[in-house]
């Protein structure tokens, strides 16, 4: 049953994930997961971005998450290679520690009639969160509902993240009373939500939400690690505080918490470096998973949490 669940979800909502890091005044590729898109991987390995250039460079210059729904005739530098690979849309998430850019995480998607999910950016305006932009694949009705939804502080997944300044996981989106858009989420087949703050210089509020469907999941496993004790000098560890897996059930134990030590394993590398990690070789990952994305969140200039998702 375990393998059947994994094999049934071979098509994923996100097709490419990349980490771009600053080096000598430009962003260079640190790591990426390209699946079987070898030609696009090769094109990306030759690329770099000045501030304001391309999708990663725009997120750096604008100091905010950026959604780009169409690559053709846009500022996307790898448009020809992306077209050949069937990639049409992308989201760039800058990772700032105070005013310092640590990295830019980019996720790239293809547009077809089968892929359903949501990558949303919410921003504060007039005391509520409004949809800044998002990519939804074929979930057009859910996209319309989202465009006409606002969240006060503390309400729904985006509002909860805003109030707590911490990442949050939400289960059973289609039936959960806490998920404001439950009815439309259920119709779209969305099941799991991850929300996280995206701190940026200047203090503007940005919340990123990743909403995953069973048929074309963003991930099959999500984790949230608390790193605040490490950054306060009490330890060099992060503690797993929440997680969702479609086949394993609860991933953490409050009485015997799972811990990650700085520079040990993937979570430990994020804890030590403060930069995202993307890997696709599968070695050392929990059984049945081939790739991981681990993204740090810096609040007040210090590493606060690490969110990870596995496919």
CSV table of C-alpha atoms in Angstrom, one decimal:
chain,number,residue,atom,x,y,z
A,1,UNK,CA,0.0,0.0,0.0
A,2,UNK,CA,2.8,2.4,0.8
A,3,UNK,CA,4.4,2.1,-2.6
A,4,UNK,CA,1.1,2.3,-4.3
A,5,UNK,CA,0.3,5.6,-2.7
A,6,UNK,CA,3.6,7.1,-3.8
A,7,UNK,CA,3.4,5.7,-7.4
A,8,UNK,CA,-0.1,6.9,-7.9
A,9,UNK,CA,1.0,10.5,-7.4
A,10,UNK,CA,3.8,10.5,-10.0
A,11,UNK,CA,2.6,13.8,-11.5
A,12,UNK,CA,3.5,16.7,-9.2
A,13,UNK,CA,2.2,20.3,-9.2
A,14,UNK,CA,5.8,21.8,-9.0
A,15,UNK,CA,8.1,20.5,-11.7
A,16,UNK,CA,11.3,22.4,-11.0
A,17,UNK,CA,12.7,23.8,-7.7
A,18,UNK,CA,16.0,25.8,-7.6
A,19,UNK,CA,18.1,27.6,-5.0
A,20,UNK,CA,20.0,30.7,-6.2
A,21,UNK,CA,22.6,32.3,-3.8
A,22,UNK,CA,24.4,35.6,-4.0
A,23,UNK,CA,28.0,35.4,-5.2
A,24,UNK,CA,30.2,38.3,-6.4
A,25,UNK,CA,27.2,40.6,-6.9
A,26,UNK,CA,25.1,38.0,-8.8
A,27,UNK,CA,22.8,35.1,-8.1
A,28,UNK,CA,24.3,31.7,-9.0
A,29,UNK,CA,22.7,28.3,-8.9
A,30,UNK,CA,23.5,26.4,-5.7
A,31,UNK,CA,21.2,23.4,-6.2
A,32,UNK,CA,18.0,22.3,-8.0
A,33,UNK,CA,15.6,19.5,-8.7
A,34,UNK,CA,14.7,19.3,-12.4
A,35,UNK,CA,13.2,15.8,-12.6
A,36,UNK,CA,13.7,14.5,-16.1
A,37,UNK,CA,14.1,18.0,-17.6
A,38,UNK,CA,17.8,17.6,-18.4
A,39,UNK,CA,17.9,20.2,-21.2
A,40,UNK,CA,16.4,22.9,-18.9
A,41,UNK,CA,18.8,21.8,-16.1
A,42,UNK,CA,21.7,22.3,-18.4
A,43,UNK,CA,20.5,25.7,-19.5
A,44,UNK,CA,20.0,26.7,-15.8
A,45,UNK,CA,23.5,25.6,-14.8
A,46,UNK,CA,25.0,28.1,-17.2
A,47,UNK,CA,22.9,31.0,-16.0
A,48,UNK,CA,23.4,33.8,-13.4
A,49,UNK,CA,21.2,36.8,-12.5
A,50,UNK,CA,22.2,40.3,-11.6
A,51,UNK,CA,19.9,42.2,-9.2
A,52,UNK,CA,16.6,42.9,-11.0
A,53,UNK,CA,17.4,40.4,-13.8
A,54,UNK,CA,15.2,37.4,-14.5
A,55,UNK,CA,12.8,35.9,-12.0
A,56,UNK,CA,15.3,35.3,-9.1
A,57,UNK,CA,16.8,38.8,-9.7
A,58,UNK,CA,13.4,40.5,-9.6
A,59,UNK,CA,12.6,38.9,-6.2
A,60,UNK,CA,16.0,40.1,-5.0
A,61,UNK,CA,15.5,43.7,-6.3
A,62,UNK,CA,11.9,44.0,-5.2
A,63,UNK,CA,12.6,42.3,-1.9
A,64,UNK,CA,9.4,40.4,-2.0
A,65,UNK,CA,7.9,37.1,-3.4
A,66,UNK,CA,7.2,37.3,-7.1
A,67,UNK,CA,4.7,35.3,-9.2
A,68,UNK,CA,5.1,35.1,-12.9
A,69,UNK,CA,2.3,33.4,-14.7
A,70,UNK,CA,3.6,33.5,-18.3
A,71,UNK,CA,7.2,33.3,-19.4
A,72,UNK,CA,6.7,34.2,-23.1
A,73,UNK,CA,7.5,37.9,-23.8
A,74,UNK,CA,8.4,38.4,-20.2
A,75,UNK,CA,11.6,39.2,-18.2
A,76,UNK,CA,12.1,35.4,-17.7
A,77,UNK,CA,15.6,34.8,-19.1
A,78,UNK,CA,15.3,31.1,-19.9
A,79,UNK,CA,12.0,31.4,-21.8
A,80,UNK,CA,13.0,29.3,-24.8
A,81,UNK,CA,14.4,26.5,-22.7
A,82,UNK,CA,11.3,26.6,-20.5
A,83,UNK,CA,9.0,26.4,-23.5
A,84,UNK,CA,10.8,23.3,-24.7
A,85,UNK,CA,10.4,21.8,-21.2
A,86,UNK,CA,6.7,22.7,-20.9
A,87,UNK,CA,7.3,25.2,-18.1
A,88,UNK,CA,5.0,28.2,-18.2
A,89,UNK,CA,4.8,29.8,-14.7
A,90,UNK,CA,7.0,30.4,-11.7
A,91,UNK,CA,7.2,31.8,-8.2
A,92,UNK,CA,10.4,33.3,-6.6
A,93,UNK,CA,10.7,33.4,-2.8
A,94,UNK,CA,13.5,35.6,-1.4
A,95,UNK,CA,15.1,34.4,1.9
A,96,UNK,CA,16.3,37.5,3.9
A,97,UNK,CA,17.9,37.5,7.3
A,98,UNK,CA,17.3,41.1,8.2
A,99,UNK,CA,18.6,43.1,5.2
A,100,UNK,CA,20.9,40.4,4.0
A,101,UNK,CA,19.7,38.2,1.1
A,102,UNK,CA,20.6,34.6,1.9
A,103,UNK,CA,19.1,33.0,-1.2
A,104,UNK,CA,16.2,33.0,-3.6
A,105,UNK,CA,14.1,29.8,-4.0
A,106,UNK,CA,12.3,29.4,-7.3
A,107,UNK,CA,9.5,26.9,-8.1
A,108,UNK,CA,8.5,26.4,-11.7
A,109,UNK,CA,5.3,24.8,-13.0
A,110,UNK,CA,3.7,23.8,-16.3
A,111,UNK,CA,0.1,24.6,-17.3
A,112,UNK,CA,-2.3,21.8,-18.3
A,113,UNK,CA,-5.8,20.6,-17.6
A,114,UNK,CA,-4.7,18.0,-14.9
A,115,UNK,CA,-2.4,19.8,-12.5
A,116,UNK,CA,-4.2,21.2,-9.6
A,117,UNK,CA,-2.8,23.0,-6.6
A,118,UNK,CA,-2.0,26.5,-5.4
A,119,UNK,CA,1.0,28.7,-4.7
A,120,UNK,CA,-0.3,32.0,-3.2
A,121,UNK,CA,1.2,35.2,-2.0
A,122,UNK,CA,-0.9,37.3,0.4
A,123,UNK,CA,0.0,40.8,1.5
A,124,UNK,CA,-1.4,43.2,4.0
A,125,UNK,CA,-3.5,46.1,2.8
A,126,UNK,CA,-5.9,48.2,4.9
A,127,UNK,CA,-5.5,45.9,7.9
A,128,UNK,CA,-6.4,42.7,6.1
A,129,UNK,CA,-4.6,40.2,4.0
A,130,UNK,CA,-5.4,40.3,0.3
A,131,UNK,CA,-4.2,38.0,-2.5
A,132,UNK,CA,-1.2,39.6,-4.2
A,133,UNK,CA,-0.9,36.9,-6.8
A,134,UNK,CA,-0.9,33.2,-7.1
A,135,UNK,CA,-0.7,30.2,-9.5
A,136,UNK,CA,-3.4,27.6,-9.4
A,137,UNK,CA,-3.0,25.3,-12.4
A,138,UNK,CA,-6.4,24.0,-13.5
A,139,UNK,CA,-8.1,25.1,-10.2
A,140,UNK,CA,-9.7,28.1,-11.9
A,141,UNK,CA,-12.8,28.3,-9.7
A,142,UNK,CA,-10.7,28.2,-6.5
A,143,UNK,CA,-8.5,30.9,-8.0
A,144,UNK,CA,-11.6,33.1,-8.5
A,145,UNK,CA,-12.7,32.5,-4.9
A,146,UNK,CA,-9.2,33.3,-3.6
A,147,UNK,CA,-9.1,36.6,-5.5
A,148,UNK,CA,-12.3,37.6,-3.8
A,149,UNK,CA,-11.3,36.5,-0.2
A,150,UNK,CA,-9.7,38.6,2.5
A,151,UNK,CA,-8.3,37.5,5.8
A,152,UNK,CA,-8.2,39.5,9.1
A,153,UNK,CA,-5.3,38.7,11.4
A,154,UNK,CA,-5.8,35.3,12.9
A,155,UNK,CA,-8.4,34.1,10.4
A,156,UNK,CA,-7.8,31.2,8.1
A,157,UNK,CA,-4.4,29.8,7.1
A,158,UNK,CA,-2.9,33.1,5.9
A,159,UNK,CA,-4.3,35.1,8.8
A,160,UNK,CA,-3.1,32.5,11.3
A,161,UNK,CA,0.4,32.7,10.0
A,162,UNK,CA,0.3,36.5,10.1
A,163,UNK,CA,-0.9,36.5,13.7
A,164,UNK,CA,1.7,33.9,14.9
A,165,UNK,CA,4.6,34.9,12.7
A,166,UNK,CA,5.3,31.2,12.4
A,167,UNK,CA,4.6,28.6,9.7
A,168,UNK,CA,1.4,26.5,10.0
A,169,UNK,CA,0.1,23.3,8.6
A,170,UNK,CA,-3.6,22.8,7.9
A,171,UNK,CA,-5.2,19.4,7.2
A,172,UNK,CA,-8.4,18.3,5.5
A,173,UNK,CA,-8.9,21.6,3.7
A,174,UNK,CA,-12.1,20.6,2.1
A,175,UNK,CA,-13.8,19.8,5.4
A,176,UNK,CA,-11.8,21.8,7.9
A,177,UNK,CA,-13.9,24.5,9.6
A,178,UNK,CA,-10.7,26.6,10.1
A,179,UNK,CA,-10.1,26.8,6.3
A,180,UNK,CA,-12.3,29.7,5.1
A,181,UNK,CA,-12.4,28.5,1.5
A,182,UNK,CA,-13.2,24.9,2.5
A,183,UNK,CA,-16.1,24.4,0.1
A,184,UNK,CA,-14.2,25.5,-3.0
A,185,UNK,CA,-11.0,23.7,-1.8
A,186,UNK,CA,-13.0,20.4,-1.5
A,187,UNK,CA,-14.4,20.8,-5.1
A,188,UNK,CA,-10.9,21.4,-6.4
A,189,UNK,CA,-9.5,18.4,-4.5
A,190,UNK,CA,-7.1,20.4,-2.3
A,191,UNK,CA,-6.3,18.5,0.9
A,192,UNK,CA,-3.2,20.0,2.7
A,193,UNK,CA,-2.0,23.5,3.3
A,194,UNK,CA,1.3,24.9,4.4
A,195,UNK,CA,1.5,28.6,5.2
A,196,UNK,CA,4.7,30.6,6.1
A,197,UNK,CA,5.7,34.1,6.6
A,198,UNK,CA,8.2,35.6,4.1
A,199,UNK,CA,10.1,38.4,6.1
A,200,UNK,CA,11.5,41.1,3.9
A,201,UNK,CA,13.5,44.4,4.6
A,202,UNK,CA,11.1,47.2,5.5
A,203,UNK,CA,8.6,45.1,7.3
A,204,UNK,CA,5.9,44.7,4.7
A,205,UNK,CA,3.8,41.6,5.4
A,206,UNK,CA,3.9,38.7,2.9
A,207,UNK,CA,2.5,35.2,3.5
A,208,UNK,CA,3.2,32.3,1.2
A,209,UNK,CA,0.7,29.4,1.1
A,210,UNK,CA,1.2,26.1,-0.6
A,211,UNK,CA,-2.0,24.1,-1.1
A,212,UNK,CA,-1.6,20.5,-2.2
A,213,UNK,CA,-4.0,18.1,-4.0
A,214,UNK,CA,-3.8,14.3,-3.9
A,215,UNK,CA,-3.8,13.9,-7.7
A,216,UNK,CA,-0.9,16.3,-8.4
A,217,UNK,CA,0.6,17.0,-5.0
A,218,UNK,CA,3.1,19.7,-4.2
A,219,UNK,CA,4.6,17.2,-1.8
A,220,UNK,CA,3.7,13.9,-0.1
A,221,UNK,CA,5.2,14.9,3.3
A,222,UNK,CA,5.5,18.3,5.1
A,223,UNK,CA,7.5,19.2,8.2
A,224,UNK,CA,7.9,22.3,10.4
A,225,UNK,CA,11.0,22.6,12.5
A,226,UNK,CA,11.5,25.1,15.4
A,227,UNK,CA,15.0,26.6,15.4
A,228,UNK,CA,14.5,29.4,17.8
A,229,UNK,CA,16.4,27.7,20.7
A,230,UNK,CA,19.4,27.4,18.4
A,231,UNK,CA,19.5,31.0,17.4
A,232,UNK,CA,19.1,32.1,21.0
A,233,UNK,CA,22.3,30.2,21.9
A,234,UNK,CA,20.6,27.6,24.0
A,235,UNK,CA,21.5,24.7,21.6
A,236,UNK,CA,22.6,24.0,18.1
A,237,UNK,CA,19.4,22.0,17.4
A,238,UNK,CA,16.1,22.3,15.7
A,239,UNK,CA,13.0,20.4,16.9
A,240,UNK,CA,10.3,18.9,14.7
A,241,UNK,CA,7.0,20.4,16.0
A,242,UNK,CA,4.5,19.5,13.2
A,243,UNK,CA,4.3,17.3,10.1
A,244,UNK,CA,1.9,15.8,7.7
A,245,UNK,CA,2.4,12.6,5.7
A,246,UNK,CA,-0.3,10.9,3.6
A,247,UNK,CA,1.0,7.4,4.6
A,248,UNK,CA,2.8,7.7,7.9
A,249,UNK,CA,0.5,9.6,10.1
A,250,UNK,CA,1.9,11.7,12.9
A,251,UNK,CA,5.6,12.4,12.4
A,252,UNK,CA,6.5,13.9,15.8
A,253,UNK,CA,6.4,12.9,19.4
A,254,UNK,CA,6.0,15.7,22.0
A,255,UNK,CA,7.6,13.6,24.8
A,256,UNK,CA,10.5,12.3,22.6
A,257,UNK,CA,11.0,15.1,20.0
A,258,UNK,CA,13.0,14.5,16.8
A,259,UNK,CA,16.0,16.8,16.7
A,260,UNK,CA,18.3,18.0,13.9
A,261,UNK,CA,21.8,19.2,14.8
A,262,UNK,CA,23.6,22.0,12.9
A,263,UNK,CA,25.4,20.7,9.7
A,264,UNK,CA,24.1,17.2,10.2
A,265,UNK,CA,21.7,16.0,7.5
A,266,UNK,CA,19.6,18.3,5.3
A,267,UNK,CA,17.8,20.1,8.0
A,268,UNK,CA,21.0,20.5,9.9
A,269,UNK,CA,22.6,22.1,6.8
A,270,UNK,CA,19.8,24.7,6.7
A,271,UNK,CA,20.2,25.2,10.4
A,272,UNK,CA,23.9,25.8,10.0
A,273,UNK,CA,23.9,27.9,6.9
A,274,UNK,CA,20.6,29.7,7.0
A,275,UNK,CA,20.1,28.9,3.3
A,276,UNK,CA,17.6,26.6,1.6
A,277,UNK,CA,18.5,23.1,0.5
A,278,UNK,CA,17.1,21.3,-2.5
A,279,UNK,CA,18.2,17.8,-3.3
A,280,UNK,CA,16.9,15.1,-5.5
A,281,UNK,CA,19.2,12.1,-5.1
A,282,UNK,CA,17.1,10.5,-2.3
A,283,UNK,CA,20.1,9.2,-0.4
A,284,UNK,CA,19.5,9.6,3.4
A,285,UNK,CA,15.9,10.6,3.0
A,286,UNK,CA,13.1,8.7,4.7
A,287,UNK,CA,12.1,5.6,2.9
A,288,UNK,CA,10.0,6.1,-0.2
A,289,UNK,CA,11.0,9.7,-0.9
A,290,UNK,CA,13.2,10.9,-3.7
A,291,UNK,CA,13.6,14.7,-3.1
A,292,UNK,CA,13.5,17.3,-0.4
A,293,UNK,CA,13.1,21.1,-0.2
A,294,UNK,CA,14.0,22.7,3.1
A,295,UNK,CA,13.4,26.4,3.4
A,296,UNK,CA,14.6,28.6,6.4
A,297,UNK,CA,12.5,31.5,7.8
A,298,UNK,CA,14.4,34.3,9.5
A,299,UNK,CA,12.3,36.5,11.8
A,300,UNK,CA,14.0,39.6,13.2
A,301,UNK,CA,17.2,38.7,11.4
A,302,UNK,CA,17.5,35.3,13.2
A,303,UNK,CA,16.6,31.8,12.0
A,304,UNK,CA,13.2,31.0,13.4
A,305,UNK,CA,11.8,27.9,11.6
A,306,UNK,CA,12.6,25.5,8.8
A,307,UNK,CA,9.9,24.1,6.7
A,308,UNK,CA,10.5,21.0,4.6
A,309,UNK,CA,8.6,19.1,2.0
A,310,UNK,CA,9.4,15.8,0.4
A,311,UNK,CA,8.3,14.0,-2.8
